[in-house]
Short mmCIF file of C-alpha atoms in Angstrom, two decimals:
data_model
loop_
_atom_site.label_atom_id
_atom_site.label_comp_id
_atom_site.label_asym_id
_atom_site.label_seq_id
_atom_site.Cartn_x
_atom_site.Cartn_y
_atom_site.Cartn_z
CA MET N 215 8.98 -36.45 -12.47
CA ASP N 216 10.99 -35.32 -9.10
CA LEU N 217 10.04 -31.65 -8.63
CA SER N 218 6.95 -29.09 -9.68
CA ILE N 219 7.07 -26.05 -9.97
CA VAL N 220 3.22 -24.22 -9.04
CA VAL N 221 3.23 -20.24 -9.92
CA PRO N 222 0.06 -18.84 -9.36
CA ILE N 223 -0.13 -15.89 -11.20
CA TYR N 224 -2.82 -13.00 -11.03
CA ASN N 225 -2.20 -8.86 -12.64
CA VAL N 226 2.08 -8.56 -12.02
CA GLU N 227 2.60 -8.12 -14.95
CA SER N 228 5.58 -5.97 -13.81
CA TYR N 229 7.31 -8.48 -11.66
CA LEU N 230 6.36 -11.66 -13.65
CA GLU N 231 9.46 -11.83 -16.19
CA ALA N 232 11.42 -11.53 -12.75
CA CYS N 233 10.12 -14.48 -11.54
CA LEU N 234 10.31 -16.36 -13.87
CA SER N 235 13.88 -15.81 -15.17
CA SER N 236 14.84 -16.97 -11.69
CA ILE N 237 13.63 -20.28 -12.60
CA GLU N 238 14.44 -20.89 -15.93
CA PRO N 239 18.08 -22.06 -14.64
CA ILE N 240 16.58 -25.37 -12.31
CA LEU N 241 14.33 -26.51 -15.98
CA SER N 242 17.22 -28.20 -17.89
CA ASN N 243 16.86 -30.82 -15.22
CA GLU N 244 14.68 -32.94 -16.76
CA ASN N 245 13.33 -33.83 -13.91
CA VAL N 246 11.44 -30.45 -12.63
CA GLU N 247 8.35 -28.85 -14.45
CA LEU N 248 6.96 -25.79 -14.06
CA ILE N 249 3.19 -25.29 -13.17
CA LEU N 250 1.61 -20.95 -14.67
CA VAL N 251 -1.78 -20.12 -13.46
CA ASN N 252 -3.38 -17.31 -14.68
CA ASP N 253 -6.31 -16.39 -12.55
CA GLY N 254 -7.63 -14.86 -14.39
CA SER N 255 -5.15 -11.65 -15.08
CA LYS N 256 -6.42 -8.66 -16.62
CA ASP N 257 -2.94 -6.60 -17.66
CA GLY N 258 -0.63 -8.24 -20.17
CA SER N 259 1.15 -11.68 -17.91
CA GLU N 260 -0.46 -13.96 -20.38
CA ASP N 261 1.30 -12.45 -23.10
CA ILE N 262 4.25 -12.37 -21.05
CA CYS N 263 3.48 -15.99 -20.02
CA TYR N 264 4.02 -16.54 -23.49
CA LYS N 265 6.42 -15.44 -24.30
CA TYR N 266 8.50 -17.50 -21.77
CA ILE N 267 7.23 -20.21 -22.54
CA ASP N 268 8.33 -19.86 -26.68
CA LYS N 269 11.94 -18.47 -25.78
CA THR N 270 12.64 -21.41 -23.04
CA THR N 271 11.07 -23.27 -25.87
CA ASN N 272 13.23 -22.12 -27.88
CA ASN N 273 16.78 -21.59 -26.14
CA LYS N 274 16.74 -25.43 -26.16
CA GLN N 275 16.12 -26.26 -29.05
CA GLN N 276 19.01 -24.46 -30.31
CA THR N 277 21.25 -26.04 -27.55
CA THR N 278 20.27 -29.44 -28.64
CA ASN N 279 20.51 -27.61 -32.75
CA ASN N 280 24.30 -27.26 -32.17
CA LYS N 281 24.64 -30.63 -29.90
CA GLN N 282 22.77 -32.28 -33.27
CA GLN N 283 26.86 -30.87 -35.17
CA THR N 284 29.08 -33.24 -33.05
CA THR N 285 29.62 -36.54 -34.31
CA ASN N 286 26.56 -39.10 -34.78
CA ASN N 287 27.30 -41.53 -32.09
CA LYS N 288 25.83 -38.44 -30.21
CA GLN N 289 23.10 -37.13 -31.06
CA GLN N 290 20.77 -39.82 -29.45
CA THR N 291 22.58 -38.54 -26.12
CA THR N 292 22.13 -34.79 -27.08
CA ASN N 293 18.34 -35.22 -27.68
CA ASN N 294 17.08 -36.53 -24.81
CA LYS N 295 19.25 -34.39 -23.08
CA HIS N 296 18.82 -31.65 -23.93
CA ARG N 297 14.58 -32.09 -24.73
CA THR N 298 12.43 -29.80 -24.87
CA PRO N 299 11.06 -27.86 -20.69
CA ASN N 300 8.52 -29.16 -19.25
CA ILE N 301 6.24 -26.45 -18.39
CA LYS N 302 2.67 -26.49 -17.99
CA TYR N 303 0.07 -23.49 -18.78
CA ILE N 304 -3.32 -23.54 -17.41
CA TYR N 305 -5.67 -19.95 -17.84
CA GLN N 306 -8.57 -20.86 -15.28
CA ASP N 307 -10.73 -17.34 -14.61
CA ASN N 308 -10.81 -15.55 -11.36
CA GLN N 309 -11.08 -17.77 -8.15
CA GLY N 310 -8.96 -17.06 -5.89
CA LEU N 311 -5.02 -17.74 -4.71
CA SER N 312 -6.41 -20.73 -2.76
CA GLU N 313 -7.81 -21.94 -5.62
CA ALA N 314 -4.80 -21.48 -8.25
CA ARG N 315 -2.53 -23.16 -6.23
CA ASN N 316 -4.96 -26.57 -6.04
CA THR N 317 -5.02 -25.94 -9.95
CA GLY N 318 -1.24 -25.91 -9.98
CA ILE N 319 -1.62 -29.37 -7.34
CA LYS N 320 -4.15 -31.27 -8.80
CA ASN N 321 -1.57 -30.90 -12.17
CA SER N 322 1.71 -31.99 -10.57
CA ASN N 323 3.31 -34.64 -11.12
CA GLY N 324 6.39 -34.82 -8.25
CA LYS N 325 7.19 -36.77 -6.03
CA TYR N 326 6.97 -33.42 -4.39
CA ILE N 327 5.99 -29.93 -4.21
CA VAL N 328 7.21 -26.10 -4.11
CA PHE N 329 5.20 -22.39 -4.48
CA ILE N 330 6.38 -19.85 -5.65
CA ASP N 331 4.44 -16.26 -5.65
CA SER N 332 4.50 -14.77 -9.10
CA ASP N 333 5.47 -11.50 -7.54
CA ASP N 334 8.28 -12.48 -6.13
CA PHE N 335 11.25 -14.48 -7.05
CA ILE N 336 14.12 -17.05 -5.90
CA ASN N 337 17.60 -18.30 -5.54
CA CYS N 338 16.93 -22.03 -8.17
CA GLN N 339 20.55 -23.41 -7.07
CA VAL N 340 18.19 -24.32 -3.35
CA LEU N 341 16.51 -26.73 -5.40
CA LEU N 342 18.73 -27.90 -7.10
CA ASP N 343 20.86 -28.80 -4.44
CA PHE N 344 17.29 -30.61 -3.35
CA LEU N 345 17.16 -32.90 -6.08
CA SER N 346 21.26 -33.78 -6.05
CA LYS N 347 20.49 -35.13 -2.66
CA ASP N 348 19.87 -39.00 -1.76
CA ASP N 349 16.28 -40.70 -2.63
CA ILE N 350 16.70 -42.53 0.90
CA ASP N 351 15.70 -38.69 2.82
CA MET N 352 11.91 -37.94 1.37
CA PRO N 353 10.42 -35.87 4.14
CA ASP N 354 7.62 -34.19 4.16
CA VAL N 355 8.36 -31.31 5.38
CA VAL N 356 11.58 -29.12 4.00
CA PHE N 357 11.73 -25.46 4.95
CA LEU N 358 13.91 -22.56 3.44
CA ASN N 359 15.50 -19.67 3.61
CA ALA N 360 13.94 -16.00 3.27
CA VAL N 361 14.60 -12.80 3.00
CA LYS N 362 11.92 -9.44 1.97
CA TYR N 363 13.11 -7.90 -0.55
CA ASP N 364 12.89 -4.21 -1.36
CA LYS N 365 14.51 -2.28 -4.20
CA GLY N 366 17.21 -3.78 -4.19
CA SER N 367 18.12 -4.59 -0.25
CA VAL N 368 17.57 -7.55 1.50
CA SER N 369 16.19 -7.47 5.71
CA TYR N 370 16.06 -10.16 7.97
CA PHE N 371 12.59 -12.07 8.44
CA GLY N 372 12.46 -13.28 11.27
CA GLU N 373 12.58 -16.62 10.93
CA ASP N 374 16.54 -18.31 11.81
CA TYR N 375 16.11 -22.03 11.56
CA GLN N 376 18.87 -23.43 13.25
CA PRO N 377 20.13 -27.02 11.25
CA GLU N 378 20.77 -29.22 14.13
CA LYS N 379 16.72 -28.84 15.36
CA ILE N 380 16.04 -29.66 12.73
CA LEU N 381 18.21 -32.06 10.71
CA ASN N 382 16.95 -36.00 12.89
CA GLN N 383 14.85 -33.74 15.38
CA SER N 384 11.42 -35.39 15.95
CA LYS N 385 8.79 -34.05 15.07
CA VAL N 386 8.44 -32.24 18.10
CA GLU N 387 11.86 -30.58 18.27
CA VAL N 388 11.73 -29.47 15.42
CA LEU N 389 7.91 -27.72 16.57
CA LYS N 390 10.02 -27.11 20.37
CA GLY N 391 12.98 -25.26 17.47
CA LEU N 392 10.37 -23.50 15.68
CA CYS N 393 8.12 -22.02 18.52
CA ARG N 394 11.55 -19.25 18.92
CA PHE N 395 10.76 -17.88 16.04
CA ARG N 396 9.47 -14.30 16.19
CA LYS N 397 7.49 -14.67 13.59
CA PHE N 398 5.31 -18.13 12.83
CA PRO N 399 6.55 -19.43 10.10
CA GLY N 400 3.00 -20.30 8.13
CA SER N 401 3.75 -19.58 4.50
CA ALA N 402 3.51 -21.89 1.99
CA TRP N 403 6.25 -20.64 -0.49
CA ASN N 404 9.52 -21.33 2.53
CA LYS N 405 8.78 -25.80 2.12
CA ILE N 406 8.58 -28.46 -0.15
CA ILE N 407 6.05 -30.47 0.58
CA LYS N 408 5.46 -34.25 -0.42
CA ARG N 409 2.51 -34.41 -2.74
CA GLU N 410 1.68 -38.01 -1.14
CA LEU N 411 1.33 -36.31 1.74
CA ILE N 412 -0.83 -32.91 0.53
CA ILE N 413 -2.96 -36.10 -1.66
CA LYS N 414 -3.50 -37.47 1.34
CA GLU N 415 -4.17 -35.57 3.97
CA LYS N 416 -6.24 -33.60 0.92
CA LEU N 417 -4.25 -30.35 2.78
CA PHE N 418 -5.27 -27.90 -0.23
CA PHE N 419 -5.42 -24.57 -0.01
CA GLU N 420 -9.33 -23.23 1.47
CA LYS N 421 -11.09 -20.86 -1.10
CA GLY N 422 -12.29 -16.94 0.02
CA ILE N 423 -9.91 -16.64 2.91
CA TYR N 424 -6.84 -14.72 3.51
CA SER N 425 -4.56 -15.77 5.01
CA GLU N 426 -4.70 -19.01 3.78
CA ASP N 427 -1.18 -20.06 4.30
CA ILE N 428 -1.90 -19.90 8.37
CA GLU N 429 -5.13 -21.61 7.87
CA TRP N 430 -3.05 -24.38 5.85
CA SER N 431 0.31 -24.41 7.16
CA MET N 432 -1.70 -25.44 10.27
CA ARG N 433 -2.59 -28.66 8.82
CA LEU N 434 0.22 -28.97 7.10
CA PHE N 435 2.15 -29.49 10.38
CA ASN N 436 -0.11 -30.90 12.44
CA ALA N 437 0.26 -34.51 9.15
CA ALA N 438 3.61 -34.28 9.02
CA THR N 439 5.61 -36.12 10.31
CA THR N 440 9.38 -35.73 9.06
CA PHE N 441 11.07 -32.92 8.15
CA SER N 442 14.40 -30.90 6.99
CA TYR N 443 16.42 -27.94 6.17
CA LEU N 444 18.46 -26.66 3.11
CA ASP N 445 20.32 -24.03 4.03
CA GLY N 446 21.10 -20.94 2.06
CA CYS N 447 19.43 -17.65 0.52
CA TYR N 448 16.45 -18.84 -1.03
CA TYR N 449 12.83 -16.94 -1.23
CA TYR N 450 13.07 -13.68 -1.76
CA TYR N 451 10.01 -11.92 -0.40
CA ARG N 452 9.15 -8.63 -2.10
CA GLN N 453 8.02 -5.42 -0.56
CA GLY N 454 5.66 -1.90 -1.26
CA ARG N 455 4.02 -3.64 -3.70
CA LYS N 456 0.46 -1.07 -2.98
CA ASP N 457 -1.95 -4.09 -4.52
CA SER N 458 -0.52 -6.97 -2.54
CA ILE N 459 -3.29 -8.19 -0.05
CA THR N 460 -1.16 -9.36 2.79
CA GLY N 461 0.31 -5.47 3.12
CA THR N 462 -2.76 -3.82 3.18
CA VAL N 463 -5.52 -4.38 6.19
CA SER N 464 -9.21 -4.61 5.95
CA GLU N 465 -11.80 -6.16 6.60
CA LYS N 466 -12.23 -8.97 4.98
CA SER N 467 -8.55 -9.81 6.43
CA ILE N 468 -9.65 -9.79 9.67
CA LYS N 469 -12.22 -11.35 9.62
CA SER N 470 -10.81 -14.04 7.72
CA LEU N 471 -7.75 -14.67 10.83
CA LEU N 472 -10.81 -14.54 13.24
CA TYR N 473 -11.94 -17.40 11.05
CA ILE N 474 -8.85 -19.64 10.94
CA LEU N 475 -8.11 -19.02 14.97
CA GLU N 476 -11.23 -19.98 15.53
CA LYS N 477 -11.41 -22.64 13.84
CA ASN N 478 -8.16 -23.99 15.21
CA ALA N 479 -9.37 -23.61 18.01
CA GLU N 480 -11.86 -26.22 18.21
CA MET N 481 -9.33 -28.99 16.94
CA GLU N 482 -8.15 -31.92 18.57
CA PHE N 483 -3.72 -32.29 18.13
CA ASN N 484 -2.09 -34.27 19.22
CA ARG N 485 -1.10 -34.00 22.87
CA ASP N 486 3.42 -33.78 22.19
CA ILE N 487 2.67 -31.10 19.97
CA SER N 488 -0.86 -29.22 21.64
CA SER N 489 1.37 -26.14 23.11
CA TYR N 490 3.60 -26.10 20.16
CA LEU N 491 0.72 -25.29 18.05
CA TYR N 492 -1.16 -23.03 20.33
CA SER N 493 2.02 -20.84 20.70
CA PHE N 494 1.84 -20.41 15.79
CA LEU N 495 -1.99 -20.03 16.95
CA SER N 496 -1.68 -16.80 19.27
CA TYR N 497 1.08 -15.06 18.09
CA GLU N 498 -1.05 -14.37 15.03
CA TYR N 499 -3.99 -14.20 17.63
CA LEU N 500 -1.91 -11.29 19.30
CA VAL N 501 -0.91 -10.28 15.10
CA LEU N 502 -5.23 -10.25 15.15
CA LEU N 503 -5.50 -8.09 18.05
CA PHE N 504 -2.99 -5.48 16.89
CA ILE N 505 -5.01 -4.98 12.63
CA MET N 506 -7.73 -4.97 14.78
CA THR N 507 -6.69 -1.42 16.09
CA SER N 508 -5.74 -0.37 12.43
CA LYS N 509 -7.73 3.66 11.77
CA ASN N 510 -9.43 2.54 8.58
CA ILE N 511 -11.23 -0.66 10.41
CA GLU N 512 -14.57 -0.40 13.11
CA CYS N 513 -14.98 -3.40 14.37
CA ASP N 514 -18.13 -4.63 15.18
CA ALA N 515 -18.91 -5.68 18.88
CA ASP N 516 -19.65 -9.19 17.54
CA ILE N 517 -15.68 -9.43 16.33
CA LYS N 518 -14.22 -7.59 19.41
CA ARG N 519 -16.46 -10.67 21.15
CA ARG N 520 -14.91 -13.38 19.23
CA ALA N 521 -11.62 -12.49 19.53
CA TYR N 522 -11.88 -11.91 23.54
CA HIS N 523 -13.29 -15.96 23.40
CA LEU N 524 -10.24 -16.54 21.50
CA ARG N 525 -7.65 -15.33 24.48
CA PHE N 526 -7.96 -18.78 26.13
CA MET N 527 -5.35 -19.58 23.10
CA LEU N 528 -2.70 -18.01 25.41
CA LEU N 529 -2.67 -19.80 28.32
CA LYS N 530 -2.06 -23.27 25.44
CA SER N 531 0.60 -22.06 24.81
CA ASN N 532 4.04 -22.79 25.33
CA LYS N 533 5.58 -19.29 25.84
CA LEU N 534 5.49 -17.81 29.00
CA ILE N 535 5.14 -14.42 27.75
CA TYR N 536 1.90 -15.41 25.39
CA LYS N 537 0.98 -16.65 28.75
CA MET N 538 0.73 -13.59 30.46
CA ILE N 539 -0.93 -11.54 27.38
CA PHE N 540 -4.20 -13.05 28.69
CA PRO N 541 -4.87 -11.40 32.42
CA ILE N 542 -4.55 -7.90 30.24
CA ILE N 543 -6.59 -8.71 27.76
CA THR N 544 -9.45 -10.07 30.32
CA LEU N 545 -8.76 -6.55 32.32
CA LEU N 546 -8.63 -3.97 29.55
CA GLY N 547 -10.58 -5.56 27.32
CA VAL N 548 -8.82 -6.15 23.02
CA ASP N 549 -8.76 -2.41 22.25
CA ILE N 550 -6.94 -1.19 24.96
CA THR N 551 -4.53 -4.71 24.67
CA GLY N 552 -4.22 -4.44 20.70
CA ARG N 553 -3.54 -0.50 21.55
CA ILE N 554 -1.06 -1.88 24.30
CA LEU N 555 0.80 -3.93 21.58
CA LYS N 556 0.89 -1.73 19.05
CA ALA N 557 2.93 1.01 21.07
CA ILE N 558 5.38 -2.57 21.96
CA ARG N 559 5.51 -3.75 18.55
CA GLY N 560 8.36 -5.91 18.34
CA ASN N 561 9.02 -6.91 21.44
CA ILE N 562 6.65 -10.80 21.55
#
């Protein structure tokens, strides 16, 4: 098995069929497995999964039956090639996105793992291109392109991968190149990851927090040593979901991001990559200050104190503009700085 596709599912009946349909073309490859983890959905998601599995199985069985009408000499080859797709369906009580992904990892058999959120969809040709590559090139992480998708239109995501800054480059050069991005490339779904690395480094997702991808990606970047990149528009990140966690600012989202920053601030990064990882953290730190000014949130004194203390990370970044914000926070505090960031949003 070369690739395990992990799809966590929770109350996404409006989008799940589109997600699964986008994956279906790659399931004819015998070296691919699809792991559907239903995290206690209370809508029609489970029925959609069962119908999808039945349809996919029946389609492959029909293909096999049609092929079996050819000569006897070809029958054995047909039966081996057009087998039932390798789909695992797992139901568990609701434990959150992190545990759903972790369940997928624990039940995977592929050399590589890719995560797909069940309200999004993909261009599976990019994964087929990955599977066609020589096994000699076995990087720890493969970066993939993504776009925002909103009611049929697509827009730039803020990650502009340049192959020459990733392919055949050292870890230091790769992280240096990623620091050019306007936003931190901290999502789990825009990467193909070597399963051996995940298991060895215990790169499971932390349960009970929001922004778990950021926490996980920091550990991934610290642990991985080799990187690659695949061209082509791969991931379509759906916008406009009213019940989306990523689209809603809450007290828990602020406390989760604050926790992640504090946790990473205590980590000892290798000196040659430290400034780049602190640049990623600095970006998320400014995001924290930004969302702390949300109208529906009233941050208490303890949160403001902890956020103020973390400003030192800006000085450890390799970006001058982040370092220049440090004295502003020191002078004006996190509240006023957050409002300034909101006013100039998109220019940092």
